[in-house]
Coordinates of C-alpha atoms in Angstrom, one line a residue:
M158 CA 120.4 84.3 111.5
T159 CA 117.2 82.5 113.2
A160 CA 113.9 83.7 113.2
S161 CA 114.4 84.4 117.5
K162 CA 117.8 86.1 116.4
V163 CA 115.8 88.7 114.6
H164 CA 114.1 89.9 117.5
E165 CA 116.8 89.6 120.4
D166 CA 117.7 93.1 120.3
V167 CA 114.2 94.2 120.7
A168 CA 113.4 95.1 124.3
T169 CA 110.7 92.8 126.0
G170 CA 108.2 93.5 128.7
P171 CA 106.2 91.4 130.8
G172 CA 104.8 88.1 129.0
G173 CA 101.9 86.1 128.6
R174 CA 100.7 82.6 128.4
I175 CA 98.9 80.2 125.8
V176 CA 95.1 79.5 126.7
A177 CA 94.1 78.1 123.6
I178 CA 95.8 76.7 120.3
R179 CA 93.5 75.8 117.1
G180 CA 95.8 75.1 114.5
A181 CA 97.7 78.2 113.5
V182 CA 95.5 80.4 115.6
I183 CA 96.3 81.0 119.4
D184 CA 94.5 82.7 121.9
I185 CA 97.0 84.4 124.7
A186 CA 96.4 85.9 128.2
F187 CA 98.2 88.7 129.5
V188 CA 97.6 88.9 133.0
D189 CA 99.9 91.4 134.5
A190 CA 100.8 93.6 131.1
D191 CA 99.5 95.8 128.5
L192 CA 98.1 93.9 125.7
P193 CA 100.0 94.0 122.3
E194 CA 99.1 96.1 119.6
I195 CA 97.4 94.7 116.4
N196 CA 100.3 93.5 114.0
E197 CA 102.5 93.3 116.6
A198 CA 104.9 90.2 116.6
I199 CA 105.1 88.0 119.6
V200 CA 107.4 85.0 120.2
I201 CA 106.2 81.8 121.8
E202 CA 109.1 79.9 123.8
D203 CA 108.9 76.4 122.7
P204 CA 109.8 74.3 125.7
A205 CA 111.9 71.8 123.4
G206 CA 114.3 75.0 122.8
G207 CA 113.2 76.8 120.0
A208 CA 110.8 79.8 119.2
V209 CA 107.5 80.4 117.1
I210 CA 106.9 83.8 115.8
A211 CA 103.1 85.1 115.9
E212 CA 101.4 88.1 115.1
V213 CA 98.6 89.6 116.7
Q214 CA 95.3 89.7 115.1
S215 CA 92.7 90.8 117.3
H216 CA 92.1 91.7 121.0
L217 CA 89.6 89.2 122.4
D218 CA 88.9 91.4 125.6
E219 CA 90.8 93.5 128.2
R220 CA 93.4 90.8 129.0
S221 CA 93.7 88.2 125.9
V222 CA 94.6 88.3 122.3
R223 CA 94.1 86.1 119.4
A224 CA 97.4 85.6 117.4
L225 CA 98.4 83.8 114.0
A226 CA 101.6 81.8 114.1
L227 CA 103.8 82.3 110.9
Q228 CA 105.5 79.0 111.4
A229 CA 104.1 75.3 112.7
T230 CA 102.8 75.3 116.1
T231 CA 103.6 71.5 116.6
G232 CA 104.9 70.7 120.0
L233 CA 103.1 73.9 121.5
R234 CA 100.8 73.5 124.5
R235 CA 98.8 75.6 126.8
G236 CA 100.7 77.4 129.4
D237 CA 103.8 78.0 127.2
A238 CA 105.3 81.4 128.0
V239 CA 104.8 84.1 125.5
R240 CA 106.8 87.5 125.3
K241 CA 106.2 90.7 123.4
T242 CA 108.7 92.4 120.9
G243 CA 107.4 95.9 121.4
G244 CA 106.5 96.2 117.4
P245 CA 105.8 94.4 114.0
I246 CA 108.1 91.5 112.6
K247 CA 111.4 92.9 111.7
V248 CA 113.3 91.5 109.0
P249 CA 117.0 92.0 107.8
V250 CA 117.7 94.2 104.9
G251 CA 120.5 95.6 102.9
D252 CA 123.6 94.3 100.7
A253 CA 124.1 91.8 103.7
V254 CA 120.6 89.7 102.3
L255 CA 121.9 90.2 98.4
G256 CA 122.4 86.5 97.0
R257 CA 120.5 85.0 99.8
L258 CA 117.3 83.0 100.4
L259 CA 115.1 84.2 103.4
D260 CA 111.7 83.4 104.7
V261 CA 108.8 85.4 106.1
T262 CA 110.5 86.3 109.4
G263 CA 113.7 86.7 107.7
A264 CA 115.7 83.7 108.7
I265 CA 118.2 82.2 106.3
G266 CA 116.7 79.6 104.1
D267 CA 119.9 78.5 102.0
K268 CA 121.8 76.7 104.1
G269 CA 124.7 79.5 103.9
A270 CA 126.5 81.3 106.7
P271 CA 124.4 83.5 109.1
L272 CA 124.0 87.2 108.3
P273 CA 126.4 89.6 110.4
E274 CA 125.4 90.7 113.6
T275 CA 125.1 94.7 112.3
V276 CA 122.4 93.9 109.5
P277 CA 119.9 96.5 109.6
L278 CA 116.2 95.7 110.5
R279 CA 113.3 96.8 109.3
P280 CA 109.4 96.3 110.0
I281 CA 107.4 94.6 107.6
H282 CA 104.4 96.9 108.4
R283 CA 104.8 100.3 106.6
T284 CA 102.5 103.0 104.9
A285 CA 102.9 103.9 101.4
P286 CA 104.5 106.9 100.5
P287 CA 102.6 110.0 100.8
L288 CA 101.2 111.1 97.3
A289 CA 103.0 114.0 97.0
Q290 CA 106.5 112.2 97.0
Q291 CA 105.2 109.6 94.3
R292 CA 106.4 110.2 90.9
G293 CA 104.9 108.7 87.6
T294 CA 107.1 107.4 85.0
S295 CA 106.8 107.1 81.3
D296 CA 110.2 105.3 80.6
L297 CA 109.6 102.2 78.8
F298 CA 110.9 98.9 80.2
A299 CA 112.0 97.0 77.0
T300 CA 111.6 93.0 77.4
G301 CA 112.7 91.9 73.8
I302 CA 109.6 89.8 73.9
K303 CA 107.4 91.0 71.0
V304 CA 103.9 90.6 71.9
L305 CA 104.5 92.2 75.2
D306 CA 106.3 95.5 73.7
L307 CA 104.1 95.9 71.0
L308 CA 100.8 95.5 72.8
T309 CA 101.5 95.7 76.7
P310 CA 104.3 98.0 77.2
L311 CA 105.6 97.8 80.6
A312 CA 107.1 100.9 82.5
Q313 CA 110.0 101.4 84.5
G314 CA 108.6 102.2 88.2
G315 CA 105.2 100.8 87.0
K316 CA 103.3 97.6 87.9
A317 CA 102.5 94.9 85.5
A318 CA 100.6 91.5 86.0
M319 CA 100.5 88.3 84.1
F320 CA 97.0 87.0 84.2
G321 CA 96.3 83.1 83.7
G322 CA 94.7 79.9 84.6
A323 CA 96.8 76.7 85.4
G324 CA 99.3 75.7 82.9
V325 CA 99.4 78.7 80.5
G326 CA 103.1 79.8 81.1
K327 CA 102.9 82.5 84.0
T328 CA 105.9 81.2 85.7
V329 CA 107.8 80.8 82.3
L330 CA 107.1 84.2 81.2
V331 CA 108.0 85.5 84.5
M332 CA 111.4 83.8 84.3
E333 CA 111.9 84.9 80.9
L334 CA 111.3 88.4 82.2
I335 CA 114.0 88.0 84.7
H336 CA 116.4 86.5 82.0
A337 CA 115.6 89.6 79.6
M338 CA 116.3 92.0 82.2
V339 CA 119.8 90.5 83.4
A340 CA 121.6 92.1 80.6
G341 CA 119.8 95.4 80.3
Y342 CA 119.0 96.1 84.0
Q343 CA 121.3 96.9 86.4
G344 CA 119.5 97.5 89.8
I345 CA 118.5 94.9 92.7
S346 CA 115.9 92.1 92.1
V347 CA 113.8 91.1 94.9
F348 CA 111.6 87.8 94.2
A349 CA 109.0 86.7 96.2
G350 CA 107.6 83.4 96.1
V351 CA 104.1 83.4 97.5
G352 CA 102.7 79.8 97.9
E353 CA 105.5 78.3 95.7
R354 CA 106.4 74.5 95.4
S355 CA 109.6 73.6 97.0
R356 CA 110.6 72.4 93.3
E357 CA 110.1 75.7 91.8
G358 CA 112.1 77.4 94.8
H359 CA 115.2 75.1 94.3
E360 CA 114.8 75.5 90.6
M361 CA 114.8 79.4 90.6
L362 CA 117.5 79.3 93.4
L363 CA 119.8 77.2 90.6
D364 CA 118.6 79.1 87.6
M365 CA 119.8 82.4 89.5
T366 CA 123.1 80.8 90.6
N367 CA 123.7 79.6 87.0
S368 CA 123.2 83.0 85.3
K369 CA 125.4 84.7 87.6
V370 CA 122.6 87.2 88.7
L371 CA 122.4 86.0 92.2
D372 CA 124.5 88.4 93.7
R373 CA 122.1 91.1 92.9
T374 CA 118.8 89.2 93.6
V375 CA 117.2 88.5 97.2
L376 CA 114.8 85.7 97.2
V377 CA 112.0 85.5 99.7
Y378 CA 109.7 82.5 100.2
G379 CA 106.7 81.6 101.8
Q380 CA 106.1 77.7 100.3
M381 CA 103.2 75.9 99.8
N382 CA 103.6 73.6 102.8
E383 CA 104.1 76.6 105.3
P384 CA 101.0 77.8 107.5
P385 CA 98.8 80.5 105.6
G386 CA 100.0 83.2 108.1
A387 CA 103.8 83.0 106.4
R388 CA 102.1 83.0 102.8
W389 CA 100.1 85.9 103.8
R390 CA 103.0 88.0 105.2
V391 CA 105.9 86.9 102.7
P392 CA 105.1 89.6 100.1
M393 CA 105.2 92.3 102.6
T394 CA 108.8 91.1 103.7
A395 CA 110.0 91.2 100.0
L396 CA 108.7 94.7 99.8
T397 CA 110.4 95.9 103.0
I398 CA 113.7 94.7 101.4
A399 CA 112.6 96.6 98.2
E400 CA 111.7 99.6 99.9
Y401 CA 115.1 99.7 101.8
F402 CA 117.0 99.7 98.7
R403 CA 114.7 102.4 97.4
D404 CA 114.7 104.8 100.1
D405 CA 117.8 104.4 101.9
C406 CA 120.1 103.4 98.8
H407 CA 118.3 105.4 96.2
R408 CA 118.7 102.3 93.9
N409 CA 116.1 101.0 91.3
V410 CA 114.5 97.6 92.2
L411 CA 113.0 95.3 90.3
L412 CA 109.9 93.2 92.3
L413 CA 108.8 90.1 91.0
M414 CA 106.0 88.1 92.8
D415 CA 104.7 84.7 92.0
N416 CA 102.2 83.9 92.6
I417 CA 100.0 87.1 94.1
F418 CA 96.8 85.1 94.1
R419 CA 98.1 82.8 96.7
F420 CA 98.6 86.0 98.8
V421 CA 95.0 86.4 98.6
Q422 CA 94.0 82.8 99.0
A423 CA 96.3 82.8 102.3
G424 CA 94.4 85.8 103.4
A425 CA 91.0 84.0 102.8
E426 CA 92.6 80.9 105.0
V427 CA 93.5 83.6 107.8
S428 CA 90.0 84.9 107.9
G429 CA 88.3 81.7 108.1
L430 CA 90.7 80.7 110.8
L431 CA 90.0 83.8 112.6
G432 CA 86.2 83.1 112.3
R433 CA 85.4 86.1 110.1
L434 CA 82.2 85.6 107.8
P435 CA 83.2 85.1 104.5
S436 CA 82.2 87.5 101.6
R437 CA 81.7 87.2 97.9
V438 CA 82.8 83.6 96.4
G439 CA 84.0 82.8 100.0
Y440 CA 86.8 85.4 100.2
Q441 CA 87.7 87.6 103.0
P442 CA 85.4 90.6 103.6
T443 CA 88.7 92.7 103.8
L444 CA 89.9 91.4 100.2
A445 CA 90.0 95.2 98.8
S446 CA 91.8 96.7 101.8
E447 CA 94.5 93.8 102.0
V448 CA 95.6 94.0 98.0
A449 CA 95.5 97.9 98.5
A450 CA 97.7 97.9 101.5
L451 CA 100.3 95.6 99.4
Q452 CA 99.8 97.1 96.1
E453 CA 100.0 101.1 97.1
R454 CA 103.2 100.3 98.7
I455 CA 104.8 99.6 95.4
A456 CA 105.7 103.0 94.3
S457 CA 108.5 105.1 92.8
V458 CA 109.5 108.0 94.6
S459 CA 112.0 110.8 93.3
G460 CA 115.6 109.2 92.6
A461 CA 114.5 105.5 92.7
A462 CA 112.1 103.3 91.2
V463 CA 110.3 100.1 92.3
T464 CA 109.1 98.1 89.0
A465 CA 106.6 95.1 89.9
I466 CA 105.9 92.4 87.8
E467 CA 103.3 89.8 89.3
A468 CA 101.9 86.4 88.1
V469 CA 98.4 86.1 89.0
Y470 CA 96.4 82.6 89.2
V471 CA 93.1 82.9 87.5
P472 CA 90.9 80.2 89.3
A473 CA 88.9 78.0 86.8
D474 CA 89.9 80.8 84.1
D475 CA 87.5 83.2 85.5
F476 CA 88.5 86.6 84.8
T477 CA 85.5 87.9 86.7
D478 CA 86.8 86.3 90.0
P479 CA 86.9 89.0 92.9
A480 CA 90.4 88.3 93.4
V481 CA 91.5 88.8 89.9
T482 CA 89.2 91.9 89.3
T483 CA 90.5 93.4 92.7
I484 CA 94.2 92.8 91.9
A485 CA 93.7 94.3 88.1
S486 CA 92.3 97.5 89.5
H487 CA 96.0 98.3 90.8
V488 CA 98.2 97.6 87.7
D489 CA 99.4 99.5 84.7
S490 CA 99.8 96.7 82.2
M491 CA 97.5 93.8 81.9
V492 CA 99.0 90.8 80.3
V493 CA 96.5 88.2 79.7
L494 CA 97.3 84.6 79.0
S495 CA 95.1 82.5 76.9
R496 CA 94.4 78.7 77.0
A497 CA 93.3 78.6 73.7
M498 CA 96.4 80.3 72.3
A499 CA 98.4 77.8 74.4
A500 CA 96.5 74.9 73.0
E501 CA 97.4 76.1 69.4
G502 CA 101.1 75.9 70.6
M503 CA 101.2 79.9 70.4
Y504 CA 103.8 80.8 73.0
P505 CA 104.0 83.1 74.9
A506 CA 100.2 82.7 75.0
V507 CA 99.2 86.0 75.3
D508 CA 95.8 87.1 74.4
P509 CA 96.7 90.5 72.1
V510 CA 93.0 91.4 72.4
T511 CA 92.3 91.4 76.0
S512 CA 95.8 92.4 77.0
S513 CA 96.3 96.1 77.5
S514 CA 98.4 98.8 79.1
V515 CA 98.0 102.5 80.0
L516 CA 101.4 103.2 78.4
L517 CA 100.1 102.3 74.6
D518 CA 99.7 106.2 74.3
P519 CA 101.1 108.1 71.3
L520 CA 102.7 110.5 73.7
I521 CA 104.7 107.8 75.1
V522 CA 105.4 105.1 72.4
G523 CA 104.8 107.3 69.4
Q524 CA 101.7 107.4 67.0
E525 CA 103.3 104.7 64.6
H526 CA 103.6 102.2 67.4
V527 CA 100.0 102.8 68.5
D528 CA 98.6 102.5 65.2
V529 CA 100.3 99.3 64.3
A530 CA 99.0 97.9 67.6
D531 CA 95.5 98.8 67.2
E532 CA 95.6 97.3 63.4
V533 CA 97.2 93.9 65.0
R534 CA 94.5 94.0 67.7
R535 CA 91.6 95.0 65.0
T536 CA 92.8 92.2 62.4
I537 CA 93.2 89.4 65.1
E538 CA 89.8 90.4 66.7
H539 CA 88.2 90.1 63.3
Y540 CA 89.8 86.7 62.5
R541 CA 88.1 85.6 66.0
E542 CA 84.8 86.8 64.7
L543 CA 85.1 84.7 61.6
Q544 CA 86.0 81.6 63.3
D545 CA 82.6 80.2 63.8
V546 CA 81.6 80.6 60.0
I547 CA 84.9 79.1 59.3
S548 CA 84.3 76.2 61.4
L549 CA 80.9 75.8 59.8
L550 CA 81.2 76.5 56.3
G551 CA 85.3 76.7 55.6
L552 CA 87.5 79.5 54.6
E553 CA 86.2 79.2 50.9
E554 CA 82.8 80.8 51.9
L555 CA 84.3 83.9 53.1
G556 CA 84.6 87.0 50.9
A557 CA 87.8 88.1 49.3
E558 CA 88.6 90.6 51.9
D559 CA 87.6 88.3 55.1
R560 CA 89.8 85.8 53.6
R561 CA 92.7 88.4 53.3
I562 CA 92.3 89.5 56.9
V563 CA 92.4 85.7 58.2
Q564 CA 95.5 84.9 56.4
R565 CA 97.1 88.0 57.7
A566 CA 95.8 87.4 61.5
R567 CA 97.2 83.9 61.2
R568 CA 100.6 85.4 60.2
L569 CA 100.5 87.9 63.1
Q570 CA 99.8 85.3 65.6
R571 CA 102.7 83.0 64.4
F572 CA 105.0 86.1 63.9
L573 CA 104.1 87.2 67.8
A574 CA 105.0 83.6 69.1
Q575 CA 108.6 83.6 70.2
P576 CA 111.2 81.1 71.5
F577 CA 112.2 81.8 75.0
F578 CA 115.7 81.5 76.6
V579 CA 114.4 79.8 79.7
T580 CA 113.0 76.7 77.6
E581 CA 116.0 76.3 75.4
G582 CA 116.7 73.1 77.6
F583 CA 113.3 71.6 76.6
T584 CA 112.9 72.7 73.1
G585 CA 116.1 72.6 71.6
V586 CA 115.3 76.1 69.9
P587 CA 117.6 79.2 70.9
G588 CA 115.8 81.7 72.6
R589 CA 115.3 85.1 70.6
T590 CA 115.5 89.1 71.8
V591 CA 113.8 91.4 69.3
P592 CA 114.0 95.1 69.6
V593 CA 110.8 97.1 69.4
A594 CA 111.4 98.7 66.1
D595 CA 111.9 95.2 64.5
T596 CA 108.6 94.1 66.1
I597 CA 106.7 97.2 64.7
K598 CA 108.6 96.6 61.4
G599 CA 107.5 93.0 61.0
C600 CA 103.9 93.7 62.0
R601 CA 103.4 96.3 59.6
M602 CA 105.0 94.3 56.6
I603 CA 102.6 91.5 57.3
L604 CA 99.5 94.1 57.7
A605 CA 100.8 95.7 54.1
G606 CA 100.5 92.0 52.6
D607 CA 104.1 92.0 52.0
C608 CA 104.1 88.2 53.6
D609 CA 100.9 87.1 52.1
D610 CA 102.5 84.5 50.0
W611 CA 104.9 83.0 52.7
Q612 CA 104.2 79.9 54.3
E613 CA 102.7 80.1 57.9
S614 CA 105.5 78.2 59.3
S615 CA 108.1 80.5 58.2
L616 CA 106.8 83.2 60.6
Y617 CA 106.4 80.5 63.6
M618 CA 109.0 80.7 66.6
I619 CA 111.4 83.3 65.1
G620 CA 112.8 86.6 65.9
T621 CA 112.7 89.4 63.1
I622 CA 110.9 89.4 60.0
E623 CA 114.4 89.1 58.3
E624 CA 114.7 85.5 60.1
A625 CA 111.3 84.8 58.7
R626 CA 112.2 85.8 55.3
D627 CA 115.5 83.7 55.4
K628 CA 113.5 80.8 56.7
E629 CA 111.1 81.0 53.7
E630 CA 113.7 81.3 51.2
A631 CA 115.4 78.0 52.6
A632 CA 111.9 76.3 52.2
R633 CA 111.3 77.1 48.8
K634 CA 114.9 76.5 47.6
A635 CA 114.3 73.2 49.3
S636 CA 111.2 72.4 47.4
G637 CA 112.2 73.8 44.1
Q638 CA 109.8 76.9 44.1
P639 CA 110.5 80.3 42.9
A640 CA 112.5 82.6 45.2
V641 CA 110.6 85.1 47.6
Q642 CA 109.1 87.8 45.8
T643 CA 109.6 90.7 48.8
P644 CA 111.7 93.7 49.3
A645 CA 115.5 93.0 49.7
K646 CA 116.7 93.0 53.2
E647 CA 118.4 96.6 52.6
E648 CA 114.9 97.6 51.6
M649 CA 113.2 95.9 54.6
K650 CA 115.6 97.9 56.8
G651 CA 114.5 101.0 55.4
K652 CA 110.8 100.2 55.6
A653 CA 110.3 102.0 59.1
A654 CA 110.9 105.3 56.9

């Protein structure tokens, strides 16, 4: 289905003519017709035989508008005909788009068969569900990733964001979450690639196909080489498809967005193209309202939930950046990725101190879970406070209690590292999935001192604490050292009691 086909069934009225083109910004005069409304889609007839979709952004006067092209404007010229569509951009939704790759206008991008003529269409601009219809949720979204399940539990029907600078593992973490949810999650997945590289989009399509989950997934891409308008509106297209499955089909939806910062970045480009004065740090003055218009639509209503997981690029590792703080104000779980931990090889490089979740509450996860998580945070934070002293004077200058805390914090950091399934081809280490109860048990044993005489390497890149014990026993046997003096496996299983 082509972009023009999406609008073919919309009644058209008298048209206009292009009077000026400046890149993606087009000024259009409607001499004998009423002006189209803000956010209304218009179709520019390319003399070469194609059509360019644009969106009205402002009214210049009584007879002219300024529009933003969502596709390349190469070949357009002054005087080209423009026709109104009578409403916002409409994109195909429903079961017909499952397993397909779409662009911002709903056009097919996977070189597959065209969509059927009967496919339903929905406008990409909608209001958020009324507050009275929205419902909260306390159901946990178990991921099998130790550090997430322990310190930043995710909620079904909630919003989680992965914050991190360039090269610290945001996309890999999102990919692992997709893999983790294949087995236990039977709903619909919608992936929005905002400003993605062409290579990343191709890899995602191949991974989805090989893992046999593409038939339950919709891929929506606005790639890095596309105009800013396409990158700016592609999250709206993905969200519209997710809302259809939620509201009309009453099915749970997993919405993944990578990278939501590029949505803000595209909005800043659009704002500059339209001649608006910039606000803080050069961002658009409408930053807060644009982010809110997107995030508030990600909601759960009775009968179905939309669970959102968003990757957020942090420019120059500055977590006080206005875009980052604005996005953070809308999410339930904040997963902060640390460059220092990535440099030490602690993957996933989730910072246990600054990451947080509103679900880490005794009424939701239980008192034991909260107590262990708090103690893990305190231990690692105390270790960080001592790092300068250790660097200057050495570990031997610390008191006995501080040395014990440092040793346990280092073991906790290594235990919370975990091999991923999506990186098996690069590392050669099989991925691990760890239940929440096993994560809590392992952390409690380390905090209690049961692993004080173990090598730190025995706890690195493993799954459960039992696997670490087996690794330690093998290392001791190979070096001729005494066996591990810790509770037997049967006793370890009963530790939770």
